[in-house]
Amino acid sequence: MLQPIRHTLKDQTPLYIFVGVLFLMGVVFGALMVNALTLEQQQDLSRYLGNFFVSVNEGGEGFMPQTYWEVAGLHLKWLGLIWLLGLSVIGLPGILILDFLKGVLIGFTVGCLVGQYTWKGLLFALVSVAPHNLIVIPALLISSVAAVSFSLGIIRSRVLLHRNGNVSRPFLSYTGLTLAMAAVLMAVSSFETWVTPTMMAWVTPMIGQNTL
């Protein structure tokens, strides 16, 4: 299982750069979207965040951490979609769109927190968004590169070169790497489920004071 991971990390550098830049573009775009919100949307967002932080600070019903399988299921669904798009070949643009959207989601989330609470919002983002995503994002990007590489390999051999070679070995390598990333995501989901909410509870009192 480690062999395909080493092979991907070593031989797919241009794809990693391309996918990484695409993800970063999504982050920047998501952050800029915050400034495009209307005044009414900003007020609604401010009320929602204020109620959320008060609820976390007071231990209210509005703050209900997700269960392990909810967290893991979300990550695995995202990973599974990337895997399926890689198999379909025609889903190649969809893989790139998913990476961009992942960046947009993170950029928008952090942008909202910083826009509403400045350095306190950044601190909250560092404990609630950053820790698990330091593992989740690389795992998804590795899977995306593997999916793009698999699709390009099929296109090159079947469409451009008109070869009918055996694809079982590339498929097993691709699937093995995806399963390895699934194991990584399941492991980090435990951190996101049980550690992240505690870290959030440590930081929210200083934010909640400004929302009362």
Tab-separated table of C-alpha atoms in Angstrom:
chain	number	residue	atom	x	y	z
A	1	MET	CA	0.000	0.000	0.000
A	2	LEU	CA	2.949	2.331	0.626
A	3	GLN	CA	4.415	1.760	-2.836
A	4	PRO	CA	1.712	3.653	-4.750
A	5	ILE	CA	1.963	6.499	-2.248
A	6	ARG	CA	5.729	6.819	-2.786
A	7	HIS	CA	5.261	6.559	-6.543
A	8	THR	CA	2.635	9.307	-6.570
A	9	LEU	CA	4.606	11.670	-4.358
A	10	LYS	CA	7.738	11.258	-6.467
A	11	ASP	CA	6.476	11.212	-10.049
A	12	GLN	CA	3.448	13.501	-10.013
A	13	THR	CA	5.054	16.765	-8.919
A	14	PRO	CA	3.565	18.902	-11.749
A	15	LEU	CA	0.080	17.616	-10.936
A	16	TYR	CA	0.601	18.342	-7.256
A	17	ILE	CA	1.614	21.902	-8.068
A	18	PHE	CA	-1.382	22.374	-10.359
A	19	VAL	CA	-3.908	20.922	-7.900
A	20	GLY	CA	-2.327	22.785	-4.987
A	21	VAL	CA	-2.496	26.116	-6.810
A	22	LEU	CA	-6.115	25.403	-7.791
A	23	PHE	CA	-6.969	24.743	-4.137
A	24	LEU	CA	-5.240	27.961	-3.030
A	25	MET	CA	-7.146	29.888	-5.681
A	26	GLY	CA	-10.325	28.499	-4.149
A	27	VAL	CA	-9.225	29.670	-0.697
A	28	VAL	CA	-8.576	33.185	-2.000
A	29	PHE	CA	-11.865	33.228	-3.910
A	30	GLY	CA	-13.766	32.056	-0.814
A	31	ALA	CA	-12.172	34.764	1.317
A	32	LEU	CA	-13.048	37.421	-1.262
A	33	MET	CA	-16.654	36.203	-1.358
A	34	VAL	CA	-17.071	37.496	2.188
A	35	ASN	CA	-16.573	41.057	0.951
A	36	ALA	CA	-19.193	40.492	-1.745
A	37	LEU	CA	-21.959	39.811	0.782
A	38	THR	CA	-24.734	42.379	1.026
A	39	LEU	CA	-25.272	44.308	4.239
A	40	GLU	CA	-28.310	42.177	5.067
A	41	GLN	CA	-26.360	38.975	4.486
A	42	GLN	CA	-23.529	40.235	6.674
A	43	GLN	CA	-25.991	41.065	9.459
A	44	ASP	CA	-27.601	37.621	9.213
A	45	LEU	CA	-24.175	36.003	9.308
A	46	SER	CA	-23.162	38.101	12.290
A	47	ARG	CA	-26.313	37.088	14.197
A	48	TYR	CA	-25.777	33.430	13.374
A	49	LEU	CA	-22.146	33.476	14.515
A	50	GLY	CA	-23.052	35.443	17.627
A	51	ASN	CA	-25.746	32.945	18.622
A	52	PHE	CA	-23.390	30.067	17.885
A	53	PHE	CA	-20.591	31.406	20.077
A	54	VAL	CA	-22.980	32.208	22.920
A	55	SER	CA	-24.378	28.693	22.669
A	56	VAL	CA	-20.909	27.132	22.775
A	57	ASN	CA	-19.896	29.340	25.675
A	58	GLU	CA	-23.007	28.462	27.667
A	59	GLY	CA	-23.175	24.837	26.591
A	60	GLY	CA	-26.544	25.370	24.928
A	61	GLU	CA	-28.462	23.137	22.563
A	62	GLY	CA	-27.380	25.201	19.588
A	63	PHE	CA	-23.938	23.652	19.857
A	64	MET	CA	-24.226	19.967	19.012
A	65	PRO	CA	-20.891	18.441	17.956
A	66	GLN	CA	-21.159	15.881	15.192
A	67	THR	CA	-20.683	12.217	15.955
A	68	TYR	CA	-17.604	10.382	14.746
A	69	TRP	CA	-19.418	8.668	11.888
A	70	GLU	CA	-20.987	11.920	10.749
A	71	VAL	CA	-17.567	13.535	10.525
A	72	ALA	CA	-15.869	10.515	8.994
A	73	GLY	CA	-18.788	9.948	6.622
A	74	LEU	CA	-18.505	13.481	5.252
A	75	HIS	CA	-14.793	13.083	4.548
A	76	LEU	CA	-15.233	9.617	3.068
A	77	LYS	CA	-18.061	10.770	0.789
A	78	TRP	CA	-15.830	13.538	-0.559
A	79	LEU	CA	-13.000	11.031	-1.054
A	80	GLY	CA	-15.324	8.480	-2.645
A	81	LEU	CA	-16.626	11.054	-5.091
A	82	ILE	CA	-13.079	11.886	-6.161
A	83	TRP	CA	-12.379	8.167	-6.628
A	84	LEU	CA	-15.488	7.652	-8.751
A	85	LEU	CA	-14.757	10.705	-10.891
A	86	GLY	CA	-11.282	9.353	-11.510
A	87	LEU	CA	-12.703	6.028	-12.660
A	88	SER	CA	-15.218	7.643	-14.994
A	89	VAL	CA	-12.466	9.475	-16.932
A	90	ILE	CA	-15.016	12.050	-18.167
A	91	GLY	CA	-15.273	13.167	-14.547
A	92	LEU	CA	-11.749	14.629	-14.670
A	93	PRO	CA	-12.989	18.264	-14.604
A	94	GLY	CA	-15.187	17.351	-11.623
A	95	ILE	CA	-12.124	16.411	-9.577
A	96	LEU	CA	-10.605	19.826	-10.169
A	97	ILE	CA	-13.920	21.512	-9.347
A	98	LEU	CA	-14.097	19.625	-6.041
A	99	ASP	CA	-10.598	20.762	-5.085
A	100	PHE	CA	-11.483	24.353	-5.929
A	101	LEU	CA	-14.736	24.143	-3.941
A	102	LYS	CA	-12.903	22.716	-0.941
A	103	GLY	CA	-10.660	25.748	-1.008
A	104	VAL	CA	-13.672	28.060	-1.364
A	105	LEU	CA	-15.349	26.515	1.690
A	106	ILE	CA	-12.265	26.931	3.855
A	107	GLY	CA	-11.509	30.423	2.578
A	108	PHE	CA	-15.092	31.570	3.119
A	109	THR	CA	-15.234	30.104	6.636
A	110	VAL	CA	-11.983	31.694	7.747
A	111	GLY	CA	-12.859	34.941	5.958
A	112	CYS	CA	-16.180	35.170	7.796
A	113	LEU	CA	-14.573	34.582	11.180
A	114	VAL	CA	-11.800	37.106	10.592
A	115	GLY	CA	-14.188	39.625	9.056
A	116	GLN	CA	-16.525	39.485	12.044
A	117	TYR	CA	-14.075	39.062	14.942
A	118	THR	CA	-10.627	40.066	13.558
A	119	TRP	CA	-7.810	38.380	15.502
A	120	LYS	CA	-10.241	36.534	17.788
A	121	GLY	CA	-11.923	35.067	14.747
A	122	LEU	CA	-8.514	34.055	13.404
A	123	LEU	CA	-7.723	32.387	16.719
A	124	PHE	CA	-10.997	30.472	16.583
A	125	ALA	CA	-10.232	29.411	13.002
A	126	LEU	CA	-6.817	28.162	14.108
A	127	VAL	CA	-8.385	25.795	16.645
A	128	SER	CA	-11.571	24.832	14.811
A	129	VAL	CA	-10.632	24.764	11.114
A	130	ALA	CA	-6.881	24.438	10.821
A	131	PRO	CA	-5.824	21.398	12.922
A	132	HIS	CA	-7.701	18.581	11.197
A	133	ASN	CA	-7.521	20.235	7.782
A	134	LEU	CA	-3.730	20.105	7.976
A	135	ILE	CA	-4.233	16.375	7.409
A	136	VAL	CA	-7.544	16.295	5.537
A	137	ILE	CA	-6.486	18.678	2.754
A	138	PRO	CA	-3.213	16.881	1.878
A	139	ALA	CA	-5.056	13.542	1.919
A	140	LEU	CA	-7.703	14.833	-0.480
A	141	LEU	CA	-5.109	16.474	-2.721
A	142	ILE	CA	-3.091	13.253	-2.871
A	143	SER	CA	-6.259	11.393	-3.813
A	144	SER	CA	-7.112	14.028	-6.413
A	145	VAL	CA	-3.693	13.771	-8.030
A	146	ALA	CA	-4.006	9.988	-8.119
A	147	ALA	CA	-7.464	10.293	-9.696
A	148	VAL	CA	-6.269	12.794	-12.307
A	149	SER	CA	-3.226	10.641	-13.064
A	150	PHE	CA	-5.373	7.519	-13.450
A	151	SER	CA	-7.794	9.305	-15.773
A	152	LEU	CA	-5.001	10.764	-17.878
A	153	GLY	CA	-3.394	7.336	-18.106
A	154	ILE	CA	-6.608	5.809	-19.401
A	155	ILE	CA	-7.108	8.632	-21.888
A	156	ARG	CA	-3.535	8.377	-23.118
A	157	SER	CA	-3.538	4.588	-23.560
A	158	ARG	CA	-7.097	3.998	-24.779
A	159	VAL	CA	-7.942	7.166	-26.691
A	160	LEU	CA	-4.698	8.661	-27.954
A	161	LEU	CA	-2.610	5.524	-28.440
A	162	HIS	CA	-5.502	3.122	-29.037
A	163	ARG	CA	-4.006	0.512	-26.753
A	164	ASN	CA	-6.025	-2.120	-24.930
A	165	GLY	CA	-3.518	-2.953	-22.241
A	166	ASN	CA	-4.374	-4.354	-18.856
A	167	VAL	CA	-5.553	-1.611	-16.503
A	168	SER	CA	-5.852	-3.848	-13.461
A	169	ARG	CA	-2.456	-2.850	-12.048
A	170	PRO	CA	-3.035	0.942	-12.315
A	171	PHE	CA	-6.537	0.415	-10.937
A	172	LEU	CA	-5.263	-1.552	-7.930
A	173	SER	CA	-2.571	1.041	-7.296
A	174	TYR	CA	-5.099	3.866	-7.543
A	175	THR	CA	-7.622	2.109	-5.324
A	176	GLY	CA	-4.949	1.109	-2.803
A	177	LEU	CA	-3.838	4.706	-2.415
A	178	THR	CA	-7.455	5.830	-2.039
A	179	LEU	CA	-7.999	3.256	0.706
A	180	ALA	CA	-4.854	4.469	2.462
A	181	MET	CA	-6.160	8.030	2.375
A	182	ALA	CA	-9.519	6.766	3.667
A	183	ALA	CA	-7.726	5.274	6.669
A	184	VAL	CA	-5.973	8.606	7.257
A	185	LEU	CA	-9.262	10.495	7.084
A	186	MET	CA	-10.931	8.088	9.504
A	187	ALA	CA	-8.059	8.571	11.940
A	188	VAL	CA	-8.159	12.374	11.762
A	189	SER	CA	-11.951	12.282	12.133
A	190	SER	CA	-11.465	11.076	15.706
A	191	PHE	CA	-9.457	14.224	16.444
A	192	GLU	CA	-12.091	16.403	14.806
A	193	THR	CA	-14.858	14.687	16.782
A	194	TRP	CA	-13.430	14.627	20.274
A	195	VAL	CA	-10.596	17.161	20.447
A	196	THR	CA	-11.724	20.038	18.222
A	197	PRO	CA	-14.956	20.777	20.178
A	198	THR	CA	-12.908	20.992	23.379
A	199	MET	CA	-10.475	23.412	21.772
A	200	MET	CA	-13.404	25.468	20.496
A	201	ALA	CA	-14.834	25.631	24.021
A	202	TRP	CA	-11.522	27.013	25.290
A	203	VAL	CA	-11.524	29.906	22.810
A	204	THR	CA	-15.201	30.880	22.613
A	205	PRO	CA	-15.448	32.627	26.036
A	206	MET	CA	-13.380	35.589	24.790
A	207	ILE	CA	-15.565	35.810	21.685
A	208	GLY	CA	-18.847	35.149	23.455
A	209	GLN	CA	-18.272	38.126	25.747
A	210	ASN	CA	-18.596	40.414	22.744
A	211	THR	CA	-21.818	38.831	21.547
A	212	LEU	CA	-23.869	39.028	24.710
